[in-house]
Amino acid sequence: MSSDPLGFAPHDHTRCVQSALAEVVRLCAERGVQMTPVRRRTFEILLEEHTAMGAYDVLARLDAEGLGSKPPVAYRALGFLVDQGFAHRIERLNAFIACAHPGADHNPAFMICRTCGTVAEAAAGHGPLGASAALAGFQIEQTVIEAEGLCPLCQTPETAP
Amino acid sequence: MSSDPLGFAPHDHTRCVQSALAEVVRLCAERGVQMTPVRRRTFEILLEEHTAMGAYDVLARLDAEGLGSKPPVAYRALGFLVDQGFAHRIERLNAFIACAHPGADHNPAFMICRTCGTVAEAAAGHGPLGASAALAGFQIEQTVIEAEGLCPLCQTPETAP
DNA sequence: CGCTTCCTGTTATGTTATAACATACATAGT
DNA sequence: ACTATGTATGTTATAACATAACAGGAAGCG
Ligand SMILES: [Zn+2]
Ligand SMILES: [Zn+2]
Ligand SMILES: [Zn+2]
Ligand SMILES: [Zn+2]
């Protein structure tokens, strides 16, 4: 399990963006689904920062670029990205974030900084529920795991944004 | 950790309701907070079924009983219950559920049946994020753990509701 | 009584999400 | 060429969820 909690800690973000984009383009071809302009731009917008964006924030960006102005446009593009595993919905925030490892088989877990809004994705199994679920006879299909707290930078007041 | 995934499997629900109610009344007295009619009735409504209810569903019930008709009434009562640990918010459903173990020190995890809507509460630590978080230097304050799937009854088509 | 605190009532609005229908465009079969 | 089909987009309208802000009432206390 390549646990790579990207997001906190600096990194070459230009590369980070380029590789993610290249990977999803490749996956779309492989899967026979279309990476259309709206979908591509939506993904790029999500990739800009390692923070989650609300659908309406994404929509505002798309609108400014003439790619659509009505809610369904954004929700459809985001839905596509989520369905393909290229983005994730953060339930706690009612928002969306680009996947850190598109294509990789994953059941993601997230760490959300309540101060700076940075969201890091980590690998997770089905969490601590496996045992309880087995005991109760519950068949898990999907698990939401989202931790809220303080990222390394925001723990020290001096370096906090 | 008294893992008691109540909710699935039949039980004496009348007792289940009575003990929860008695416990929260006791806790309110102990903490010096008020269990007012609106709050009490809201809690009772949540207790009726082991499913999550939307704020507006709760409000409709309160309204029918003359206890309040405007959203803030329901949101305030639900907010009180959540703050006191008497109820939980299910992020995935934008809904609320009565706590299975009011007063107990807990970081709850939930199993949500996508067919019948039953929600069971189980005990959880901070989930599988502990390791990743420690590694990344992230300080967890609160964790959302919600599994969606099929409850025991809904796995066998014959017995499903 | 005057004051504070907590709870409730109400108005208005903000935010997030989807149903439903119409249009465009490509590709495949006839 | 022409029609059918599938997929994506455009648009309207509305549903569903949530809170800001202010007004009033009841309880406790100097
Ligand atoms: Zn990056
Ligand atoms: Zn931070
Ligand atoms: Zn019960
Ligand atoms: Zn079920």
mmCIF file of C-alpha atoms (C1' of nucleotides) and ligand atoms in Angstrom:
data_model
loop_
_atom_site.group_PDB
_atom_site.id
_atom_site.type_symbol
_atom_site.label_atom_id
_atom_site.label_comp_id
_atom_site.label_asym_id
_atom_site.label_seq_id
_atom_site.Cartn_x
_atom_site.Cartn_y
_atom_site.Cartn_z
ATOM 1 C CA MET A 1 0.000 0.000 0.000
ATOM 2 C CA SER A 2 1.847 3.091 -1.214
ATOM 3 C CA SER A 3 0.710 5.462 1.473
ATOM 4 C CA ASP A 4 1.611 8.871 0.126
ATOM 5 C CA PRO A 5 -0.226 11.557 2.018
ATOM 6 C CA LEU A 6 0.505 14.239 -0.495
ATOM 7 C CA GLY A 7 -0.948 17.644 0.019
ATOM 8 C CA PHE A 8 0.840 18.726 3.144
ATOM 9 C CA ALA A 9 4.522 19.323 2.604
ATOM 10 C CA PRO A 10 5.734 21.093 -0.517
ATOM 11 C CA HIS A 11 6.260 19.299 -3.764
ATOM 12 C CA ASP A 12 6.696 19.956 -7.448
ATOM 13 C CA HIS A 13 3.105 20.761 -8.092
ATOM 14 C CA THR A 14 3.489 21.458 -11.791
ATOM 15 C CA ARG A 15 4.718 17.923 -12.224
ATOM 16 C CA CYS A 16 2.021 16.692 -9.851
ATOM 17 C CA VAL A 17 -0.606 18.248 -12.121
ATOM 18 C CA GLN A 18 0.940 17.122 -15.367
ATOM 19 C CA SER A 19 1.288 13.509 -14.378
ATOM 20 C CA ALA A 20 -2.254 13.334 -13.022
ATOM 21 C CA LEU A 21 -3.645 14.832 -16.198
ATOM 22 C CA ALA A 22 -1.613 12.543 -18.421
ATOM 23 C CA GLU A 23 -2.730 9.554 -16.411
ATOM 24 C CA VAL A 24 -6.443 10.310 -16.609
ATOM 25 C CA VAL A 25 -6.202 11.020 -20.329
ATOM 26 C CA ARG A 26 -4.586 7.637 -20.766
ATOM 27 C CA LEU A 27 -7.202 5.940 -18.619
ATOM 28 C CA CYS A 28 -10.040 7.534 -20.547
ATOM 29 C CA ALA A 29 -8.658 6.169 -23.794
ATOM 30 C CA GLU A 30 -8.158 2.779 -22.192
ATOM 31 C CA ARG A 31 -11.725 2.722 -20.887
ATOM 32 C CA GLY A 32 -13.340 4.131 -23.970
ATOM 33 C CA VAL A 33 -14.792 7.153 -22.226
ATOM 34 C CA GLN A 34 -14.404 10.721 -23.376
ATOM 35 C CA MET A 35 -12.258 13.373 -21.781
ATOM 36 C CA THR A 36 -14.186 16.317 -23.134
ATOM 37 C CA PRO A 37 -13.208 19.983 -22.735
ATOM 38 C CA VAL A 38 -15.592 20.568 -19.846
ATOM 39 C CA ARG A 39 -14.456 17.441 -18.047
ATOM 40 C CA ARG A 40 -10.812 18.136 -18.668
ATOM 41 C CA ARG A 41 -11.044 21.715 -17.502
ATOM 42 C CA THR A 42 -13.012 20.691 -14.439
ATOM 43 C CA PHE A 43 -10.296 18.227 -13.559
ATOM 44 C CA GLU A 44 -7.609 20.840 -14.121
ATOM 45 C CA ILE A 45 -9.427 23.269 -11.871
ATOM 46 C CA LEU A 46 -9.602 20.681 -9.104
ATOM 47 C CA LEU A 47 -5.916 19.956 -9.572
ATOM 48 C CA GLU A 48 -4.824 23.536 -9.058
ATOM 49 C CA GLU A 49 -4.782 23.259 -5.306
ATOM 50 C CA HIS A 50 -4.803 20.380 -2.875
ATOM 51 C CA THR A 51 -8.035 21.643 -1.433
ATOM 52 C CA ALA A 52 -11.615 20.648 -2.018
ATOM 53 C CA MET A 53 -13.824 22.878 -4.136
ATOM 54 C CA GLY A 54 -17.575 23.243 -4.030
ATOM 55 C CA ALA A 55 -19.496 22.504 -7.198
ATOM 56 C CA TYR A 56 -20.541 26.125 -7.486
ATOM 57 C CA ASP A 57 -16.967 27.337 -7.162
ATOM 58 C CA VAL A 58 -15.992 25.041 -9.992
ATOM 59 C CA LEU A 59 -18.987 26.258 -11.939
ATOM 60 C CA ALA A 60 -17.965 29.877 -11.498
ATOM 61 C CA ARG A 61 -14.593 29.059 -13.001
ATOM 62 C CA LEU A 62 -16.125 27.188 -15.906
ATOM 63 C CA ASP A 63 -18.532 30.032 -16.485
ATOM 64 C CA ALA A 64 -15.722 32.584 -16.563
ATOM 65 C CA GLU A 65 -14.148 30.546 -19.324
ATOM 66 C CA GLY A 66 -17.354 30.133 -21.283
ATOM 67 C CA LEU A 67 -17.606 26.426 -20.582
ATOM 68 C CA GLY A 68 -20.982 26.407 -18.907
ATOM 69 C CA SER A 69 -22.967 28.455 -16.459
ATOM 70 C CA LYS A 70 -25.674 26.189 -15.081
ATOM 71 C CA PRO A 71 -25.346 23.831 -12.099
ATOM 72 C CA PRO A 72 -25.897 20.609 -14.045
ATOM 73 C CA VAL A 73 -22.831 21.324 -16.152
ATOM 74 C CA ALA A 74 -20.588 21.299 -13.119
ATOM 75 C CA TYR A 75 -22.389 18.446 -11.397
ATOM 76 C CA ARG A 76 -22.225 16.291 -14.498
ATOM 77 C CA ALA A 77 -18.535 16.871 -15.020
ATOM 78 C CA LEU A 78 -17.803 16.254 -11.359
ATOM 79 C CA GLY A 79 -19.992 13.167 -11.417
ATOM 80 C CA PHE A 80 -18.040 11.810 -14.336
ATOM 81 C CA LEU A 81 -14.720 12.383 -12.608
ATOM 82 C CA VAL A 82 -15.950 10.765 -9.414
ATOM 83 C CA ASP A 83 -17.423 7.795 -11.283
ATOM 84 C CA GLN A 84 -14.125 7.236 -13.048
ATOM 85 C CA GLY A 85 -12.189 7.557 -9.819
ATOM 86 C CA PHE A 86 -10.414 10.711 -11.002
ATOM 87 C CA ALA A 87 -11.852 12.823 -8.236
ATOM 88 C CA HIS A 88 -13.449 12.262 -4.865
ATOM 89 C CA ARG A 89 -16.311 13.818 -3.052
ATOM 90 C CA ILE A 90 -15.550 15.017 0.467
ATOM 91 C CA GLU A 91 -18.813 14.477 2.306
ATOM 92 C CA ARG A 92 -17.837 16.569 5.247
ATOM 93 C CA LEU A 93 -17.330 19.601 3.046
ATOM 94 C CA ASN A 94 -19.863 18.957 0.306
ATOM 95 C CA ALA A 95 -16.980 19.468 -2.030
ATOM 96 C CA PHE A 96 -14.711 17.734 -4.499
ATOM 97 C CA ILE A 97 -11.017 17.090 -4.837
ATOM 98 C CA ALA A 98 -8.798 15.633 -7.540
ATOM 99 C CA CYS A 99 -7.596 12.145 -6.807
ATOM 100 C CA ALA A 100 -3.984 11.865 -5.762
ATOM 101 C CA HIS A 101 -3.516 8.491 -7.458
ATOM 102 C CA PRO A 102 -5.955 8.323 -10.354
ATOM 103 C CA GLY A 103 -6.509 4.866 -11.648
ATOM 104 C CA ALA A 104 -5.014 3.163 -8.659
ATOM 105 C CA ASP A 105 -7.351 0.767 -6.981
ATOM 106 C CA HIS A 106 -8.308 2.620 -3.909
ATOM 107 C CA ASN A 107 -10.654 3.172 -1.080
ATOM 108 C CA PRO A 108 -9.421 6.560 -0.045
ATOM 109 C CA ALA A 109 -9.329 8.241 3.324
ATOM 110 C CA PHE A 110 -8.814 11.959 3.799
ATOM 111 C CA MET A 111 -7.193 14.316 6.228
ATOM 112 C CA ILE A 112 -8.745 17.764 6.150
ATOM 113 C CA CYS A 113 -7.002 20.735 7.726
ATOM 114 C CA ARG A 114 -9.651 22.928 9.307
ATOM 115 C CA THR A 115 -7.430 25.990 9.105
ATOM 116 C CA CYS A 116 -5.948 26.058 5.640
ATOM 117 C CA GLY A 117 -8.376 23.710 3.929
ATOM 118 C CA THR A 118 -5.690 21.457 2.550
ATOM 119 C CA VAL A 119 -6.883 17.927 1.999
ATOM 120 C CA ALA A 120 -4.522 14.972 1.827
ATOM 121 C CA GLU A 121 -5.528 11.607 0.526
ATOM 122 C CA ALA A 122 -4.262 8.464 2.154
ATOM 123 C CA ALA A 123 -4.852 4.825 1.460
ATOM 124 C CA ALA A 124 -7.271 2.990 3.689
ATOM 125 C CA GLY A 125 -8.873 -0.369 3.870
ATOM 126 C CA HIS A 126 -12.494 -0.465 4.874
ATOM 127 C CA GLY A 127 -11.411 1.042 8.110
ATOM 128 C CA PRO A 128 -12.112 -0.170 11.598
ATOM 129 C CA LEU A 129 -15.571 -1.275 10.590
ATOM 130 C CA GLY A 130 -14.465 -4.523 9.050
ATOM 131 C CA ALA A 131 -14.733 -6.404 12.322
ATOM 132 C CA SER A 132 -18.011 -4.829 13.458
ATOM 133 C CA ALA A 133 -19.492 -5.285 10.022
ATOM 134 C CA ALA A 134 -18.551 -8.944 9.814
ATOM 135 C CA LEU A 135 -19.979 -9.467 13.267
ATOM 136 C CA ALA A 136 -23.228 -7.777 12.367
ATOM 137 C CA GLY A 137 -23.440 -9.447 8.984
ATOM 138 C CA PHE A 138 -23.264 -6.107 7.242
ATOM 139 C CA GLN A 139 -21.844 -6.158 3.730
ATOM 140 C CA ILE A 140 -19.735 -3.074 3.144
ATOM 141 C CA GLU A 141 -19.717 -1.639 -0.354
ATOM 142 C CA GLN A 142 -18.128 1.716 0.211
ATOM 143 C CA THR A 143 -16.662 3.582 3.132
ATOM 144 C CA VAL A 144 -16.281 7.255 3.834
ATOM 145 C CA ILE A 145 -13.305 8.057 6.041
ATOM 146 C CA GLU A 146 -12.569 11.699 6.635
ATOM 147 C CA ALA A 147 -10.482 13.081 9.464
ATOM 148 C CA GLU A 148 -10.563 16.731 10.352
ATOM 149 C CA GLY A 149 -7.781 18.416 12.254
ATOM 150 C CA LEU A 150 -4.618 20.425 11.867
ATOM 151 C CA CYS A 151 -1.987 19.894 9.217
ATOM 152 C CA PRO A 152 1.700 20.097 10.190
ATOM 153 C CA LEU A 153 2.030 23.702 9.069
ATOM 154 C CA CYS A 154 -1.058 24.911 10.855
ATOM 155 C CA GLN A 155 0.014 23.398 14.166
ATOM 156 C CA THR A 156 2.742 25.979 14.628
ATOM 157 C CA PRO A 157 1.217 29.474 14.695
ATOM 158 C CA GLU A 158 4.304 31.080 13.181
ATOM 159 C CA THR A 159 4.213 29.080 9.987
ATOM 160 C CA ALA A 160 0.438 28.926 9.674
ATOM 161 C CA PRO A 161 -1.053 30.742 6.675
ATOM 162 C CA MET B 1 -15.039 -1.118 23.836
ATOM 163 C CA SER B 2 -18.623 -2.420 23.996
ATOM 164 C CA SER B 3 -19.170 -2.916 20.289
ATOM 165 C CA ASP B 4 -22.918 -3.232 19.994
ATOM 166 C CA PRO B 5 -23.992 -2.705 16.397
ATOM 167 C CA LEU B 6 -27.621 -2.232 17.279
ATOM 168 C CA GLY B 7 -30.052 -1.360 14.559
ATOM 169 C CA PHE B 8 -29.916 -4.482 12.475
ATOM 170 C CA ALA B 9 -31.425 -7.473 14.192
ATOM 171 C CA PRO B 10 -34.604 -7.141 16.192
ATOM 172 C CA HIS B 11 -34.637 -5.960 19.760
ATOM 173 C CA ASP B 12 -36.991 -4.607 22.372
ATOM 174 C CA HIS B 13 -37.251 -1.193 20.883
ATOM 175 C CA THR B 14 -39.620 0.221 23.461
ATOM 176 C CA ARG B 15 -37.008 -0.469 26.088
ATOM 177 C CA CYS B 16 -34.313 0.815 23.749
ATOM 178 C CA VAL B 17 -36.169 4.141 23.515
ATOM 179 C CA GLN B 18 -36.979 4.399 27.193
ATOM 180 C CA SER B 19 -33.453 3.797 28.384
ATOM 181 C CA ALA B 20 -31.968 6.262 25.894
ATOM 182 C CA LEU B 21 -34.446 8.918 26.927
ATOM 183 C CA ALA B 22 -33.876 8.332 30.619
ATOM 184 C CA GLU B 23 -30.144 8.492 30.096
ATOM 185 C CA VAL B 24 -30.153 11.798 28.244
ATOM 186 C CA VAL B 25 -32.511 13.342 30.797
ATOM 187 C CA ARG B 26 -30.096 12.291 33.497
ATOM 188 C CA LEU B 27 -27.124 13.655 31.568
ATOM 189 C CA CYS B 28 -28.837 16.982 30.999
ATOM 190 C CA ALA B 29 -29.414 17.394 34.717
ATOM 191 C CA GLU B 30 -25.837 16.388 35.422
ATOM 192 C CA ARG B 31 -24.494 18.886 32.926
ATOM 193 C CA GLY B 32 -26.822 21.709 33.815
ATOM 194 C CA VAL B 33 -28.337 21.992 30.359
ATOM 195 C CA GLN B 34 -32.038 22.025 29.624
ATOM 196 C CA MET B 35 -34.022 19.227 28.046
ATOM 197 C CA THR B 36 -36.840 21.405 26.783
ATOM 198 C CA PRO B 37 -40.023 20.146 25.099
ATOM 199 C CA VAL B 38 -38.747 20.828 21.590
ATOM 200 C CA ARG B 39 -35.424 19.137 22.268
ATOM 201 C CA ARG B 40 -37.020 16.210 24.004
ATOM 202 C CA ARG B 41 -39.550 15.645 21.267
ATOM 203 C CA THR B 42 -36.856 15.958 18.600
ATOM 204 C CA PHE B 43 -34.853 13.301 20.357
ATOM 205 C CA GLU B 44 -37.913 11.066 20.662
ATOM 206 C CA ILE B 45 -38.621 11.450 16.955
ATOM 207 C CA LEU B 46 -35.072 10.423 16.101
ATOM 208 C CA LEU B 47 -35.393 7.460 18.430
ATOM 209 C CA GLU B 48 -38.484 6.066 16.762
ATOM 210 C CA GLU B 49 -36.549 4.236 14.078
ATOM 211 C CA HIS B 50 -32.937 3.241 13.679
ATOM 212 C CA THR B 51 -32.708 5.321 10.541
ATOM 213 C CA ALA B 52 -31.370 8.788 9.905
ATOM 214 C CA MET B 53 -33.823 11.630 9.423
ATOM 215 C CA GLY B 54 -33.344 14.845 7.515
ATOM 216 C CA ALA B 55 -33.787 18.085 9.417
ATOM 217 C CA TYR B 56 -36.863 18.917 7.366
ATOM 218 C CA ASP B 57 -38.438 15.559 8.108
ATOM 219 C CA VAL B 58 -37.957 16.196 11.793
ATOM 220 C CA LEU B 59 -39.338 19.682 11.328
ATOM 221 C CA ALA B 60 -42.460 18.350 9.637
ATOM 222 C CA ARG B 61 -43.097 16.166 12.655
ATOM 223 C CA LEU B 62 -42.528 18.997 15.088
ATOM 224 C CA ASP B 63 -44.805 21.205 13.043
ATOM 225 C CA ALA B 64 -47.578 18.616 13.073
ATOM 226 C CA GLU B 65 -47.417 18.693 16.838
ATOM 227 C CA GLY B 66 -47.340 22.461 17.110
ATOM 228 C CA LEU B 67 -43.759 22.560 18.342
ATOM 229 C CA GLY B 68 -42.289 24.730 15.617
ATOM 230 C CA SER B 69 -42.558 25.188 11.897
ATOM 231 C CA LYS B 70 -39.453 27.037 10.773
ATOM 232 C CA PRO B 71 -36.105 25.447 9.877
ATOM 233 C CA PRO B 72 -34.123 27.082 12.676
ATOM 234 C CA VAL B 73 -36.299 25.353 15.257
ATOM 235 C CA ALA B 74 -35.303 21.930 13.980
ATOM 236 C CA TYR B 75 -31.682 22.845 13.326
ATOM 237 C CA ARG B 76 -31.296 24.309 16.784
ATOM 238 C CA ALA B 77 -32.732 21.288 18.506
ATOM 239 C CA LEU B 78 -30.649 18.929 16.381
ATOM 240 C CA GLY B 79 -27.582 21.060 16.990
ATOM 241 C CA PHE B 80 -28.125 20.816 20.723
ATOM 242 C CA LEU B 81 -28.485 17.038 20.580
ATOM 243 C CA VAL B 82 -25.369 16.673 18.457
ATOM 244 C CA ASP B 83 -23.359 19.017 20.684
ATOM 245 C CA GLN B 84 -24.325 16.998 23.738
ATOM 246 C CA GLY B 85 -23.517 13.731 22.001
ATOM 247 C CA PHE B 86 -27.142 12.578 22.110
ATOM 248 C CA ALA B 87 -27.412 12.395 18.340
ATOM 249 C CA HIS B 88 -25.051 12.198 15.402
ATOM 250 C CA ARG B 89 -24.991 13.752 12.003
ATOM 251 C CA ILE B 90 -24.568 11.327 9.118
ATOM 252 C CA GLU B 91 -22.602 13.325 6.566
ATOM 253 C CA ARG B 92 -23.270 10.964 3.747
ATOM 254 C CA LEU B 93 -27.014 11.431 4.131
ATOM 255 C CA ASN B 94 -27.192 15.002 5.393
ATOM 256 C CA ALA B 95 -29.275 13.549 8.152
ATOM 257 C CA PHE B 96 -29.357 12.853 11.860
ATOM 258 C CA ILE B 97 -29.707 9.824 14.053
ATOM 259 C CA ALA B 98 -30.146 9.249 17.773
ATOM 260 C CA CYS B 99 -27.020 8.027 19.488
ATOM 261 C CA ALA B 100 -27.018 4.387 20.436
ATOM 262 C CA HIS B 101 -24.977 4.955 23.571
ATOM 263 C CA PRO B 102 -25.668 8.484 24.756
ATOM 264 C CA GLY B 103 -23.135 9.766 27.175
ATOM 265 C CA ALA B 104 -20.597 7.079 26.452
ATOM 266 C CA ASP B 105 -17.263 8.433 25.390
ATOM 267 C CA HIS B 106 -17.251 7.695 21.738
ATOM 268 C CA ASN B 107 -15.987 8.367 18.292
ATOM 269 C CA PRO B 108 -18.725 6.652 16.380
ATOM 270 C CA ALA B 109 -18.665 4.829 13.064
ATOM 271 C CA PHE B 110 -21.770 3.980 11.097
ATOM 272 C CA MET B 111 -23.051 1.257 8.835
ATOM 273 C CA ILE B 112 -25.753 2.493 6.501
ATOM 274 C CA CYS B 113 -27.986 0.083 4.595
ATOM 275 C CA ARG B 114 -28.596 1.527 1.152
ATOM 276 C CA THR B 115 -31.819 -0.429 0.765
ATOM 277 C CA CYS B 116 -33.772 -0.040 3.975
ATOM 278 C CA GLY B 117 -31.983 2.983 5.352
ATOM 279 C CA THR B 118 -31.226 1.406 8.690
ATOM 280 C CA VAL B 119 -28.163 2.866 10.348
ATOM 281 C CA ALA B 120 -26.166 1.043 12.973
ATOM 282 C CA GLU B 121 -23.638 2.709 15.184
ATOM 283 C CA ALA B 122 -20.420 0.952 16.062
ATOM 284 C CA ALA B 123 -17.467 1.982 18.101
ATOM 285 C CA ALA B 124 -14.346 3.088 16.303
ATOM 286 C CA GLY B 125 -11.024 4.547 17.154
ATOM 287 C CA HIS B 126 -9.718 7.161 14.821
ATOM 288 C CA GLY B 127 -9.765 4.578 12.116
ATOM 289 C CA PRO B 128 -6.982 3.507 9.843
ATOM 290 C CA LEU B 129 -5.797 7.066 9.567
ATOM 291 C CA GLY B 130 -3.898 7.017 12.787
ATOM 292 C CA ALA B 131 -0.768 5.683 11.139
ATOM 293 C CA SER B 132 -0.917 7.879 8.054
ATOM 294 C CA ALA B 133 -1.739 10.893 10.157
ATOM 295 C CA ALA B 134 1.153 10.340 12.518
ATOM 296 C CA LEU B 135 3.442 9.884 9.543
ATOM 297 C CA ALA B 136 2.256 13.073 7.920
ATOM 298 C CA GLY B 137 2.266 15.004 11.176
ATOM 299 C CA PHE B 138 -1.461 15.589 10.931
ATOM 300 C CA GLN B 139 -3.277 16.122 14.210
ATOM 301 C CA ILE B 140 -6.663 14.462 14.102
ATOM 302 C CA GLU B 141 -9.467 16.143 16.012
ATOM 303 C CA GLN B 142 -12.497 14.370 14.665
ATOM 304 C CA THR B 143 -13.148 11.550 12.249
ATOM 305 C CA VAL B 144 -16.103 10.683 10.068
ATOM 306 C CA ILE B 145 -16.437 6.961 9.363
ATOM 307 C CA GLU B 146 -19.488 5.879 7.437
ATOM 308 C CA ALA B 147 -19.831 2.599 5.582
ATOM 309 C CA GLU B 148 -22.566 2.053 3.066
ATOM 310 C CA GLY B 149 -23.755 -1.376 2.027
ATOM 311 C CA LEU B 150 -26.348 -4.013 2.722
ATOM 312 C CA CYS B 151 -27.656 -4.992 6.111
ATOM 313 C CA PRO B 152 -28.173 -8.682 6.912
ATOM 314 C CA LEU B 153 -31.867 -8.593 6.073
ATOM 315 C CA CYS B 154 -31.444 -6.802 2.785
ATOM 316 C CA GLN B 155 -28.863 -9.289 1.540
ATOM 317 C CA THR B 156 -31.491 -11.986 1.076
ATOM 318 C CA PRO B 157 -34.139 -10.782 -1.396
ATOM 319 C CA GLU B 158 -36.897 -12.791 0.271
ATOM 320 C CA THR B 159 -36.556 -11.127 3.636
ATOM 321 C CA ALA B 160 -35.763 -7.660 2.320
ATOM 322 C CA PRO B 161 -38.406 -4.992 2.959
ATOM 323 C "C1'" DC C 1 -37.128 46.099 39.522
ATOM 324 C "C1'" DG C 2 -33.393 46.026 36.050
ATOM 325 C "C1'" DC C 3 -30.241 42.912 34.182
ATOM 326 C "C1'" DT C 4 -28.417 38.801 32.047
ATOM 327 C "C1'" DT C 5 -28.899 34.403 29.969
ATOM 328 C "C1'" DC C 6 -31.043 31.019 27.529
ATOM 329 C "C1'" DC C 7 -34.542 29.436 24.617
ATOM 330 C "C1'" DT C 8 -37.918 30.180 21.106
ATOM 331 C "C1'" DG C 9 -40.384 32.470 16.999
ATOM 332 C "C1'" DT C 10 -39.975 34.462 12.506
ATOM 333 C "C1'" DT C 11 -38.246 36.553 8.300
ATOM 334 C "C1'" DA C 12 -35.346 36.268 4.822
ATOM 335 C "C1'" DT C 13 -31.772 34.400 2.335
ATOM 336 C "C1'" DG C 14 -27.901 31.489 1.178
ATOM 337 C "C1'" DT C 15 -26.074 27.045 -0.415
ATOM 338 C "C1'" DT C 16 -26.082 22.578 -2.457
ATOM 339 C "C1'" DA C 17 -28.259 19.318 -5.686
ATOM 340 C "C1'" DT C 18 -31.303 17.227 -9.148
ATOM 341 C "C1'" DA C 19 -35.499 16.388 -12.219
ATOM 342 C "C1'" DA C 20 -36.975 17.080 -16.627
ATOM 343 C "C1'" DC C 21 -36.819 18.428 -21.126
ATOM 344 C "C1'" DA C 22 -34.458 20.188 -25.366
ATOM 345 C "C1'" DT C 23 -30.545 20.287 -28.464
ATOM 346 C "C1'" DA C 24 -26.183 18.950 -30.676
ATOM 347 C "C1'" DC C 25 -23.153 15.860 -32.590
ATOM 348 C "C1'" DA C 26 -20.805 11.591 -33.774
ATOM 349 C "C1'" DT C 27 -20.915 6.970 -35.262
ATOM 350 C "C1'" DA C 28 -23.056 2.847 -37.268
ATOM 351 C "C1'" DG C 29 -26.339 0.380 -39.987
ATOM 352 C "C1'" DT C 30 -29.401 0.393 -44.148
ATOM 353 C "C1'" DA D 1 -28.051 10.052 -48.100
ATOM 354 C "C1'" DC D 2 -30.890 8.949 -44.008
ATOM 355 C "C1'" DT D 3 -32.261 7.275 -39.853
ATOM 356 C "C1'" DA D 4 -31.271 5.256 -35.575
ATOM 357 C "C1'" DT D 5 -28.598 5.221 -31.490
ATOM 358 C "C1'" DG D 6 -25.675 6.731 -27.946
ATOM 359 C "C1'" DT D 7 -23.428 10.247 -25.541
ATOM 360 C "C1'" DA D 8 -22.645 14.906 -24.174
ATOM 361 C "C1'" DT D 9 -24.356 19.467 -23.451
ATOM 362 C "C1'" DG D 10 -27.634 23.403 -22.714
ATOM 363 C "C1'" DT D 11 -31.478 25.285 -20.016
ATOM 364 C "C1'" DT D 12 -35.335 25.848 -16.931
ATOM 365 C "C1'" DA D 13 -37.146 25.214 -12.827
ATOM 366 C "C1'" DT D 14 -37.292 23.485 -8.353
ATOM 367 C "C1'" DA D 15 -36.029 20.526 -4.501
ATOM 368 C "C1'" DA D 16 -33.396 19.896 -0.414
ATOM 369 C "C1'" DC D 17 -30.354 21.461 3.046
ATOM 370 C "C1'" DA D 18 -28.678 25.258 6.119
ATOM 371 C "C1'" DT D 19 -27.909 29.726 8.504
ATOM 372 C "C1'" DA D 20 -27.826 34.957 9.456
ATOM 373 C "C1'" DA D 21 -30.174 38.246 11.914
ATOM 374 C "C1'" DC D 22 -33.418 40.146 14.809
ATOM 375 C "C1'" DA D 23 -37.542 40.130 18.101
ATOM 376 C "C1'" DG D 24 -39.766 38.412 22.151
ATOM 377 C "C1'" DG D 25 -40.540 35.673 26.388
ATOM 378 C "C1'" DA D 26 -39.374 33.154 30.623
ATOM 379 C "C1'" DA D 27 -36.206 32.139 34.502
ATOM 380 C "C1'" DG D 28 -32.666 33.503 37.777
ATOM 381 C "C1'" DC D 29 -30.428 37.042 40.424
ATOM 382 C "C1'" DG D 30 -28.443 41.471 42.161
HETATM 383 ZN ZN ZN E 1 0.527 18.813 -5.990
HETATM 384 ZN ZN ZN E 2 -3.403 23.609 7.468
HETATM 385 ZN ZN ZN E 3 -34.072 0.162 19.112
HETATM 386 ZN ZN ZN E 4 -31.354 -3.066 4.884
#
